[in-house]
GROMACS .gro file of C-alpha atoms in nm:
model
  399
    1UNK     CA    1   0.991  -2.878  -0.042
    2UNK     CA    2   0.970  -2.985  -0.408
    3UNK     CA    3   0.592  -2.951  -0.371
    4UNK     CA    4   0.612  -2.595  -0.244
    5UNK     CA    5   0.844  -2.509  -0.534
    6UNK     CA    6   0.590  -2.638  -0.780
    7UNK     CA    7   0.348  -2.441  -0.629
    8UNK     CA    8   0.482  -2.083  -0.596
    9UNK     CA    9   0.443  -1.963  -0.940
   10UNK     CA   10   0.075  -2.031  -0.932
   11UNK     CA   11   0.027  -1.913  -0.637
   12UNK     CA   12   0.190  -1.568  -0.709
   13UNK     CA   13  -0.016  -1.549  -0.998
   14UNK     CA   14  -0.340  -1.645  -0.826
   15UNK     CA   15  -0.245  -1.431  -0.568
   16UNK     CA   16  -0.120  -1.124  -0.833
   17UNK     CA   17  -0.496  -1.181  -1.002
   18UNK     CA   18  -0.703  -1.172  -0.699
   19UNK     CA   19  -0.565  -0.824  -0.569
   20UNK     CA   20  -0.541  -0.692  -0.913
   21UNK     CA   21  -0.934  -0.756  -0.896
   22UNK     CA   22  -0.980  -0.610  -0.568
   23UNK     CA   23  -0.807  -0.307  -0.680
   24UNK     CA   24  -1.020  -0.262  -0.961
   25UNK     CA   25  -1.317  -0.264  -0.744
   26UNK     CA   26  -1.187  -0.072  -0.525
   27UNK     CA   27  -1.103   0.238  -0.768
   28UNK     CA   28  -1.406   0.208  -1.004
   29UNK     CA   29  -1.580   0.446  -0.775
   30UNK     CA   30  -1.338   0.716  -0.883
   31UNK     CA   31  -1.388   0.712  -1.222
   32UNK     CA   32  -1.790   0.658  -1.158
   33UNK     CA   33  -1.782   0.983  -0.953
   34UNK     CA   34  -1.851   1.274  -1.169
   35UNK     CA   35  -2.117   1.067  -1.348
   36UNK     CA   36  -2.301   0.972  -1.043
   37UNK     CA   37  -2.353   1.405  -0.955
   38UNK     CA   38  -2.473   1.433  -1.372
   39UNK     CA   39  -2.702   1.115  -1.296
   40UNK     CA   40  -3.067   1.301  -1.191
   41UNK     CA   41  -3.243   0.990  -1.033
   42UNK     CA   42  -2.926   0.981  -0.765
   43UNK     CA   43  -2.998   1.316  -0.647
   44UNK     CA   44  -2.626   1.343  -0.489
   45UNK     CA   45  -2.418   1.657  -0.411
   46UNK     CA   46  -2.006   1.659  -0.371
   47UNK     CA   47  -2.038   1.670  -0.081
   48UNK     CA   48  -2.224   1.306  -0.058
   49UNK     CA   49  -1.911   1.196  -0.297
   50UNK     CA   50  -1.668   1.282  -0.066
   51UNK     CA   51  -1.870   1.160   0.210
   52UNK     CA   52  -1.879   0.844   0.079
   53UNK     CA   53  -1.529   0.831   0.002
   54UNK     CA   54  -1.425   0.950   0.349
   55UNK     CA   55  -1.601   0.693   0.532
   56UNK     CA   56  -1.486   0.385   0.321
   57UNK     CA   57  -1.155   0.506   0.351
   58UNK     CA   58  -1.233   0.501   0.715
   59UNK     CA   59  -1.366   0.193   0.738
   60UNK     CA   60  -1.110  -0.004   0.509
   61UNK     CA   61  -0.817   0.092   0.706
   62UNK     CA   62  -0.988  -0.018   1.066
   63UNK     CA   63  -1.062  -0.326   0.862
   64UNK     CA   64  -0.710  -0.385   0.738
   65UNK     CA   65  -0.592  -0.333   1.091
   66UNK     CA   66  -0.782  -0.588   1.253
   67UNK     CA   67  -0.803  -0.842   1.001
   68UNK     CA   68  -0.420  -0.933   1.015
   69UNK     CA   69  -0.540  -1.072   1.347
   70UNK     CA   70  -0.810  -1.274   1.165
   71UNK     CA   71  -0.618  -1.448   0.963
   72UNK     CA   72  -0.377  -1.596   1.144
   73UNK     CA   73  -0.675  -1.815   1.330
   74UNK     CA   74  -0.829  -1.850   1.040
   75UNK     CA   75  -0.808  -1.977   0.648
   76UNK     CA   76  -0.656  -1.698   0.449
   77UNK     CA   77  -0.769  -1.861   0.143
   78UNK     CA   78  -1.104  -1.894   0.191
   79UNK     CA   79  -1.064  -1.512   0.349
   80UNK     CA   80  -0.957  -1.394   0.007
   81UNK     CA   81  -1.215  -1.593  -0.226
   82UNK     CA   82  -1.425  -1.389   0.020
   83UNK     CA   83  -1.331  -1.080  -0.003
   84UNK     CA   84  -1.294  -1.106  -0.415
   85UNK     CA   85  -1.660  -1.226  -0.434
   86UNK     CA   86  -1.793  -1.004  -0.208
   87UNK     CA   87  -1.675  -0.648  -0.328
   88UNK     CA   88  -1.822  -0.797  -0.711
   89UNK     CA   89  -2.143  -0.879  -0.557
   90UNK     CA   90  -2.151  -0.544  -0.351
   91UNK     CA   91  -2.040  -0.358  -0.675
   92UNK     CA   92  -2.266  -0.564  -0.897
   93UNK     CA   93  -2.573  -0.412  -0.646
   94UNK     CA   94  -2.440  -0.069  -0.625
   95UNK     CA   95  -2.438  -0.061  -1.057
   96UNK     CA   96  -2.859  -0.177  -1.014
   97UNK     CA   97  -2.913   0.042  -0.698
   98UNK     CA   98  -3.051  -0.260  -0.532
   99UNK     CA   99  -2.994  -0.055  -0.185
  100UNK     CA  100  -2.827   0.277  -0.022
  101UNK     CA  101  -2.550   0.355  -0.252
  102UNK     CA  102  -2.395   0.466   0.108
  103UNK     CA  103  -2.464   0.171   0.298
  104UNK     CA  104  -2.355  -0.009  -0.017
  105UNK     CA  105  -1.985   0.133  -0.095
  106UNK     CA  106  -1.917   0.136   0.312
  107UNK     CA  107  -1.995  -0.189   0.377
  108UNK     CA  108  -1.721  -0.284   0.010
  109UNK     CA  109  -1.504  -0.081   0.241
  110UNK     CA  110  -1.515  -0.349   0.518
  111UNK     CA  111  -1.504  -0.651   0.308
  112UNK     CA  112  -1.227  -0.512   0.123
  113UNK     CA  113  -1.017  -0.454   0.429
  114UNK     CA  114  -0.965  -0.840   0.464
  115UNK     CA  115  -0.813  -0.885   0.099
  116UNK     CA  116  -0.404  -0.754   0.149
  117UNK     CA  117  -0.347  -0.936   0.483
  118UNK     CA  118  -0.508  -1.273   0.292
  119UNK     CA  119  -0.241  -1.185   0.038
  120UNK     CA  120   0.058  -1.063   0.241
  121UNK     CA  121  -0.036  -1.374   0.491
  122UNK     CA  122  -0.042  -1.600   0.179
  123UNK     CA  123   0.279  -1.504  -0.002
  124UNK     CA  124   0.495  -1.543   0.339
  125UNK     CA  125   0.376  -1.865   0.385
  126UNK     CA  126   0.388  -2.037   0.026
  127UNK     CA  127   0.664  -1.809  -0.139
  128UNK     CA  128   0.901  -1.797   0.088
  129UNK     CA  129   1.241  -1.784  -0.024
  130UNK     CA  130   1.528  -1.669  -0.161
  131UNK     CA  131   1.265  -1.520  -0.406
  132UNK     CA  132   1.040  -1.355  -0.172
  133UNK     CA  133   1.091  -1.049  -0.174
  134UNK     CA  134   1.018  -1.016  -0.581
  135UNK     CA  135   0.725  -1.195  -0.532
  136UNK     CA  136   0.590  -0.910  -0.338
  137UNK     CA  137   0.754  -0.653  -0.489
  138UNK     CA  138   0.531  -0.814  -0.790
  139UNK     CA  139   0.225  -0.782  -0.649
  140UNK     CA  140   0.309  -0.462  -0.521
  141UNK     CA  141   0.369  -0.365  -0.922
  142UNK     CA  142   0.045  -0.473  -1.053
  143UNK     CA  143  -0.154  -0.280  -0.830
  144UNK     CA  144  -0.005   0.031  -0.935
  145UNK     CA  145  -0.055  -0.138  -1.305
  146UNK     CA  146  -0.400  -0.202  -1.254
  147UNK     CA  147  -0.477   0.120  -1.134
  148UNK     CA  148  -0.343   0.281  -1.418
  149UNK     CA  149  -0.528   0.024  -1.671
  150UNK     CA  150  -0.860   0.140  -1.428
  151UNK     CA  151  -0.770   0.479  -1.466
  152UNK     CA  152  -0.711   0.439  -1.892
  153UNK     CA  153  -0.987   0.117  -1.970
  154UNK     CA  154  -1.202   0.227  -1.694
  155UNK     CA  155  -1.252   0.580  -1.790
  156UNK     CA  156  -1.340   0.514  -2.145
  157UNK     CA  157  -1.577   0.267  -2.084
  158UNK     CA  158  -1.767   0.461  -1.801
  159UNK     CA  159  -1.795   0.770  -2.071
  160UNK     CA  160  -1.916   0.582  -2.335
  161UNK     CA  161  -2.141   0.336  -2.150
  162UNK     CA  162  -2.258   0.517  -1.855
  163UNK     CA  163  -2.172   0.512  -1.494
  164UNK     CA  164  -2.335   0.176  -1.376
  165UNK     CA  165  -2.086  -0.041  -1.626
  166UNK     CA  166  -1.787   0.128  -1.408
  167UNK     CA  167  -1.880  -0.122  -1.157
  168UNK     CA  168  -2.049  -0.414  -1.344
  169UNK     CA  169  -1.697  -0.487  -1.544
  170UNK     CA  170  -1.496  -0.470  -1.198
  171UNK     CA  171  -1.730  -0.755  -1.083
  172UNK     CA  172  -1.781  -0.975  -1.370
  173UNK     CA  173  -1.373  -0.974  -1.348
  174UNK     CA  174  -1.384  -1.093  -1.013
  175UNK     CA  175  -1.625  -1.337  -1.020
  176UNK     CA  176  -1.454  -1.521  -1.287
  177UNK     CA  177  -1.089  -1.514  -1.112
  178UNK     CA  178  -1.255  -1.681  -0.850
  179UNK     CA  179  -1.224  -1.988  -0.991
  180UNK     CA  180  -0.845  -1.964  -1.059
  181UNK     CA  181  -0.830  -1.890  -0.660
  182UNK     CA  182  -0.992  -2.169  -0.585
  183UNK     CA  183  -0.798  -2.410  -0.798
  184UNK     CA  184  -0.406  -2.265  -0.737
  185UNK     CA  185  -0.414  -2.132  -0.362
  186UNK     CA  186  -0.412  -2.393  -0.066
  187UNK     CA  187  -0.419  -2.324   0.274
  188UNK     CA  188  -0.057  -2.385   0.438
  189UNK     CA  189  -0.062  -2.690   0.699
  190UNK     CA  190   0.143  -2.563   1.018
  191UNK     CA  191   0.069  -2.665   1.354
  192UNK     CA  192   0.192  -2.322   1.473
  193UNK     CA  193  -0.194  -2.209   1.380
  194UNK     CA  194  -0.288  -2.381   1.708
  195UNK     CA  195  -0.201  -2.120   1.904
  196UNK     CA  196  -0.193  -1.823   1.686
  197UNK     CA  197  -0.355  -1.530   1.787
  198UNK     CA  198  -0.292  -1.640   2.174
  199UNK     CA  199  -0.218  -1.369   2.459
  200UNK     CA  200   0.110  -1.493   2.519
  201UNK     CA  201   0.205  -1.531   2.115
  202UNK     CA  202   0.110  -1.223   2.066
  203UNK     CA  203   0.371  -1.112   2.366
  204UNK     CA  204   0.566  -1.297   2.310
  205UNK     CA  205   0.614  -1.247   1.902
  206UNK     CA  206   0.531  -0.868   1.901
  207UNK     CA  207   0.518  -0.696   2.182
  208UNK     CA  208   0.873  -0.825   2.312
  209UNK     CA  209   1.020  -0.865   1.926
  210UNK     CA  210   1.255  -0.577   1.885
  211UNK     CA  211   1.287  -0.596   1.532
  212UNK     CA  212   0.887  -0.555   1.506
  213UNK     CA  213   0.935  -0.234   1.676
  214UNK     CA  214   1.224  -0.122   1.488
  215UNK     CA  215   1.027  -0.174   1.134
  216UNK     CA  216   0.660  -0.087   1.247
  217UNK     CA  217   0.820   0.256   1.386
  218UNK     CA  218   1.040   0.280   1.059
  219UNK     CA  219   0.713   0.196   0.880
  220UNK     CA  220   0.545   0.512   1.047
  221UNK     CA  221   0.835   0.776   0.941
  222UNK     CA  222   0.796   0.629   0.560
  223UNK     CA  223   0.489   0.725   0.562
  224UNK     CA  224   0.500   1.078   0.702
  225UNK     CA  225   0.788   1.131   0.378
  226UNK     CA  226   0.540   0.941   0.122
  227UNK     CA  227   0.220   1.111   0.271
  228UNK     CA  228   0.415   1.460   0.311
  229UNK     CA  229   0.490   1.414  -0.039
  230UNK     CA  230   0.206   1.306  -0.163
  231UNK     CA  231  -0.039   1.592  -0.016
  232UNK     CA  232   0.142   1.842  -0.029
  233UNK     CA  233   0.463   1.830  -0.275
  234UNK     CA  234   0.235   2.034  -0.575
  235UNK     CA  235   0.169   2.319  -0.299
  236UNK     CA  236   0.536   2.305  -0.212
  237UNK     CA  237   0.610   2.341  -0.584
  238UNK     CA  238   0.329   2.580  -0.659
  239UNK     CA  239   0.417   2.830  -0.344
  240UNK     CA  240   0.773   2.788  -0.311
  241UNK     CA  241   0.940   2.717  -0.646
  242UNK     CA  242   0.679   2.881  -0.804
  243UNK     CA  243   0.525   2.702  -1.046
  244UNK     CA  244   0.247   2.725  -1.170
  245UNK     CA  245  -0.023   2.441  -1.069
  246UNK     CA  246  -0.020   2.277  -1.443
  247UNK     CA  247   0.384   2.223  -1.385
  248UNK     CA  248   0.395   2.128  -1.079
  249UNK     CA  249   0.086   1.865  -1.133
  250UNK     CA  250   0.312   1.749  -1.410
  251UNK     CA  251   0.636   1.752  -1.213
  252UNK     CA  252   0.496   1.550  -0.897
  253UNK     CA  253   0.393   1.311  -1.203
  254UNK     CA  254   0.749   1.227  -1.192
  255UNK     CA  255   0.743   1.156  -0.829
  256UNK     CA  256   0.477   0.854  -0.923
  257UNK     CA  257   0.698   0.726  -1.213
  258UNK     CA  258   1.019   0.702  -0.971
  259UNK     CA  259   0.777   0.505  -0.717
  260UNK     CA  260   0.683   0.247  -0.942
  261UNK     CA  261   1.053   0.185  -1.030
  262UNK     CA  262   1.190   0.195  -0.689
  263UNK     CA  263   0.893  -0.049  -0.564
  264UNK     CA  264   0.987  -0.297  -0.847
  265UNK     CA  265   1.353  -0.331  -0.821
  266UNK     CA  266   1.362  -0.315  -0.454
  267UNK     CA  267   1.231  -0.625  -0.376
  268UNK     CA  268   1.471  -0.770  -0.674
  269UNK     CA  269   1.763  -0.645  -0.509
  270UNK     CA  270   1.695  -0.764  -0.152
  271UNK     CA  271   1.693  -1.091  -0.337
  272UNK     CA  272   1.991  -1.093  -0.544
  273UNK     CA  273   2.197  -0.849  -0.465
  274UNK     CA  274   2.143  -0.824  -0.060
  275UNK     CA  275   2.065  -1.186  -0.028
  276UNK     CA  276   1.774  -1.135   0.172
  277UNK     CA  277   1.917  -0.853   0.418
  278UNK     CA  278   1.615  -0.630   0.390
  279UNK     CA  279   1.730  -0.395   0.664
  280UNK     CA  280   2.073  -0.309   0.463
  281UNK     CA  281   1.865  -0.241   0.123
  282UNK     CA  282   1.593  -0.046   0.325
  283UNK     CA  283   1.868   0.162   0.502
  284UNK     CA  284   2.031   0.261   0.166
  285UNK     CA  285   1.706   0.338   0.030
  286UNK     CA  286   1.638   0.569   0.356
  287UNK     CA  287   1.964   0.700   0.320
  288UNK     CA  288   1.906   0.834  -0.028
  289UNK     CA  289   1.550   0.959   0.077
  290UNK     CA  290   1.727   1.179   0.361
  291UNK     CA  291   2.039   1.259   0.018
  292UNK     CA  292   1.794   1.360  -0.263
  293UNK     CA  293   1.533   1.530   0.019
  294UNK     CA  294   1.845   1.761   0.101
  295UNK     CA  295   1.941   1.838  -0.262
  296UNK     CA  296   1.548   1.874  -0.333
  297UNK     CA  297   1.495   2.106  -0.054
  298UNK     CA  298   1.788   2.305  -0.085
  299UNK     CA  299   1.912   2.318  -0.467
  300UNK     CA  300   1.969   2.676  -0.600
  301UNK     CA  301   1.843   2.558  -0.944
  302UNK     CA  302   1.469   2.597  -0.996
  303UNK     CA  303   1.435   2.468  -1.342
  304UNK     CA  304   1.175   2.263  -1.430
  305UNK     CA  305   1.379   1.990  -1.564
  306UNK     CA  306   1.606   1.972  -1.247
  307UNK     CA  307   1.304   1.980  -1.012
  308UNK     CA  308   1.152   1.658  -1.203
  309UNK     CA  309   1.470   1.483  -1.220
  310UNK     CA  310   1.473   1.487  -0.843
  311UNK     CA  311   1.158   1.455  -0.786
  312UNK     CA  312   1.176   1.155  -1.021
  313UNK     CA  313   1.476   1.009  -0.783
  314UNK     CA  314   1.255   1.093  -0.452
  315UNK     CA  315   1.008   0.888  -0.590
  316UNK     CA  316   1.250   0.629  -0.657
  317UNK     CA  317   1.392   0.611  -0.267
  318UNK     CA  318   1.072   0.720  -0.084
  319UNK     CA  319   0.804   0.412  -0.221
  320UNK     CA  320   1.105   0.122  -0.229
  321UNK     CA  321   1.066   0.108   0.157
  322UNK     CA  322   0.683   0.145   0.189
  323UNK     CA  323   0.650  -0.165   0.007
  324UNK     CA  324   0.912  -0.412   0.161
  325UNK     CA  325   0.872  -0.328   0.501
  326UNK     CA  326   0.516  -0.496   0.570
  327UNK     CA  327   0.705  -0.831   0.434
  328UNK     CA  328   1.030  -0.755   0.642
  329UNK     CA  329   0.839  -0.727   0.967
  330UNK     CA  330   0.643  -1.053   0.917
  331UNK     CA  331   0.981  -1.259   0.833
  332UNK     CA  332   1.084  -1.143   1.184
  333UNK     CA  333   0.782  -1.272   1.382
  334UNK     CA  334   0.680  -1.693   1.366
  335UNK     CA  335   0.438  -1.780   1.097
  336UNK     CA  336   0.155  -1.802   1.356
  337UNK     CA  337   0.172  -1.425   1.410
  338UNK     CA  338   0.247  -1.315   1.049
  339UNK     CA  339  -0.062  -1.157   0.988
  340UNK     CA  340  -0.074  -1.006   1.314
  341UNK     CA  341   0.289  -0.842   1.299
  342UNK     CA  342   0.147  -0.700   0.939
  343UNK     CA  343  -0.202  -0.571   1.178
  344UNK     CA  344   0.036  -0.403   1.400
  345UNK     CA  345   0.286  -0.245   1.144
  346UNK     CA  346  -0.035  -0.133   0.967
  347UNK     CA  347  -0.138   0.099   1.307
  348UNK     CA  348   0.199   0.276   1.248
  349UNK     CA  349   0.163   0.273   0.901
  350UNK     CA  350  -0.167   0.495   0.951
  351UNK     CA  351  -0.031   0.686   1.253
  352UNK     CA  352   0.245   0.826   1.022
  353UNK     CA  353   0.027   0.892   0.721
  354UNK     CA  354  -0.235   1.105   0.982
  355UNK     CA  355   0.065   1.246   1.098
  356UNK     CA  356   0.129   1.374   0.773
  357UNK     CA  357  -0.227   1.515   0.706
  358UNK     CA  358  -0.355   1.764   0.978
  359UNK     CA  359  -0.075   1.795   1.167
  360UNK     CA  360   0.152   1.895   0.969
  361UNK     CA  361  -0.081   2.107   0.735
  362UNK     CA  362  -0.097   2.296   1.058
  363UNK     CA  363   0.236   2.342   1.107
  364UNK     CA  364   0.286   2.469   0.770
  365UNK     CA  365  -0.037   2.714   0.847
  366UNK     CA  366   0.133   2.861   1.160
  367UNK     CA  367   0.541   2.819   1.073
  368UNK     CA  368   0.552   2.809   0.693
  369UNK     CA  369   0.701   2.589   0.455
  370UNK     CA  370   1.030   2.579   0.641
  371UNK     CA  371   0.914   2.353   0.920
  372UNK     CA  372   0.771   2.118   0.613
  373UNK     CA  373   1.150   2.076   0.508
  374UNK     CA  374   1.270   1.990   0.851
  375UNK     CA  375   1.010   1.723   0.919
  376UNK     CA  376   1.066   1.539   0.619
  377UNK     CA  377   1.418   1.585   0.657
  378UNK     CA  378   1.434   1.465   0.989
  379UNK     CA  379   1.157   1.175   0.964
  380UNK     CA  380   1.383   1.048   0.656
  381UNK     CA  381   1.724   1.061   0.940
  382UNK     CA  382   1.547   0.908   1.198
  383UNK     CA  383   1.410   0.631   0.957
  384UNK     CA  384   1.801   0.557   0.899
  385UNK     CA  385   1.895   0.557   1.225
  386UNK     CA  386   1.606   0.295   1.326
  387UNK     CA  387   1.748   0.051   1.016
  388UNK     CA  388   2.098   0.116   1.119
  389UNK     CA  389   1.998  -0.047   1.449
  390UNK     CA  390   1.827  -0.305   1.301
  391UNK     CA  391   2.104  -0.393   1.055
  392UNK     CA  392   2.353  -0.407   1.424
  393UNK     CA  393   2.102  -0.587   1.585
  394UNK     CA  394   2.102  -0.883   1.318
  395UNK     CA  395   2.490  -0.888   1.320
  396UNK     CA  396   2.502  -0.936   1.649
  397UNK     CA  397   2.265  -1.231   1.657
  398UNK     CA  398   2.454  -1.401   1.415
  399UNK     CA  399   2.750  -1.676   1.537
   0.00000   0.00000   0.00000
């Protein structure tokens, strides 16, 4: 125990610097984009750009999905030296065109699917806790850090040095942090592994775990709100409340600040505060979603200071959840099917974010904006409802 202690601090770290590397691969494309159509020897269109982007997309969630499974049979260190060495080396031959840009950024797509369940997998196992849950909500907080440092260092230096240094920094990052991975993250040694990834623990631990049901299908109505948001809050702004698309642009801004807040403190105060009763924190969090979506929604004031001070609280109650419910489902399921609880919260994750795309752009094409309201509204109860039975269902386990 004293051992594992000593170890978690560097092991968060190692763990905060190898997805804050992945993410900066990951989004170097975006601010390579418009310099790649000005570049003449590419030859691409917009269309190839959002192509391209479409199909990693694609491909990285599949990825995600199924290597949860992976990891729980195999080494999730060595999975996420992997993954940090191969998206620089892919990068690294995308900046010298040393193949099909295409094939290239699809195939970073794949490797890059592996890197959160090595991470997720990784901080269940070695920072587990009474601390937990702001160890995550930590890593959770530099990503959205490093992609605004991407977005701010990134930027600059593509403009001023050209498009292929947008991916050559990324990757000289990475390759360097390797060695910190190496040196502070070691495998966990738990004969549970034995059997992980078995037909009957995978029965046994998630198909016939209530609780993984409970938070996967919770999972999948936070992300119909976030998504919903997301997409289409600056239409809802623009052709509702009428502003124009420079305020609203500016007021969903807010949206993003109250999400980085809410996804930093609510892992704090499932530690502290809710001693590690995720489900209660979560439901208050839903609770306020389903509050401030009401007051949002249906306010009589249309000012653009009132809009972005709810907006800003939204944000607030709408991202806390997304982050702490892919570590509350694995503390419900045995360590040799962590990473395949996260796999199968991640299908529901998706389901609810393609829920929020087509679908319900359609119903908004052929109902109006009024049917928008009601599913958020409603996806936000029903998420409260689902945590209220989970928060009942842990009471009554209890002696």
């Amino acid at each position: 125990m004293k051992f594992l202690e000593s170890q978690q601090r560097k092991i968060f770290l190692a763990i905060t610097i190898a997805w804050v590397c992945i993410t900066l691969n990951r989004y170097c494309f975006t601010h390579a984009a418009p310099f790649l159509l000005l570049d003449p020897n590419l030859e691409l269109k917009l269309t190839d750009i959002g192509l391209m982007n479409t199909v990693f997309v694609s491909v990285y969630g599949v990825t995600k999905v199924l290597a949860g499974f992976i990891a729980d049979k195999n080494s999730p260190r060595n999975l996420l030296v992997g993954t940090v060495l191969s998206t620089s080396i892919l990068n690294l031959a995308f900046a010298y065109r040393m193949g099909n840009l295409m094939f290239l950024w699809v195939l970073n797509g794949f490797v890059q699917g592996f890197g959160w369940p090595a991470c997720s997998l990784l901080l269940r196992e070695w920072c587990s806790g009474p601390t937990l849950g702001a160890y995550w909500s930590g890593v959770s907080l530099a990503q959205t850090v490093s992609m605004s440092f991407s977005a701010g260092v990134g930027g600059y230096i593509t403009t001023t040095y050209g498009w292929q240094t947008s991916f050559i920094w990324p990757s000289i990052v990475g390759i360097i942090a390797i060695a910190a991975i190496l040196l502070w993250i070691k495998d966990p040694v738990t004969e549970e592994r034995s059997i992980a990834g078995s037909t009957s623990a995978f029965v046994s631990d998630i198909l016939l775990n209530k609780s993984v049901w409970l938070w996967s299908l919770s999972d999948m109505l936070s992300r119909v709100v976030l998504t919903g948001f997301q997409e289409l809050g600056i239409l809802y702004l623009a052709e509702n409340i009428q502003f124009s698309l420079l305020e609203a642009t500016n007021a969903n801004f807010y949206f993003a600040v109250g999400g980085v807040a809410g996804t930093f403190l609510i892992g704090f105060a499932s530690d502290i505060i809710f001693h590690g009763e995720r489900e209660l924190v979560t439901l208050l969090y839903s609770v306020g979603v389903f509050l401030l979506g009401l007051a949002f929604f249906f306010t009589p004031y249309t000012q653009y200071s009132i809009i972005s001070v709810l907006l800003l609280l939204l944000g607030f109650f709408v991202y806390g959840p997304v982050c702490l419910i892919s570590l509350s489902v694995m503390e419900v399921t045995p360590t040799r099917s962590a990473g395949t609880a996260g796999s199968w919260c991640g299908i529901f994750s998706t389901l609810g974010a393609c829920l929020a795309g087509y679908p319900l752009s359609y119903i908004i094409s052929s109902y109006g904006w009024s049917q928008y309201v009601i599913v958020i509204i409603l996806s936000s109860a029903l998420q409260a409802i689902l945590l209220a039975f989970l928060t009942n269902t842990k009471k009554l386990k209890k002696p």
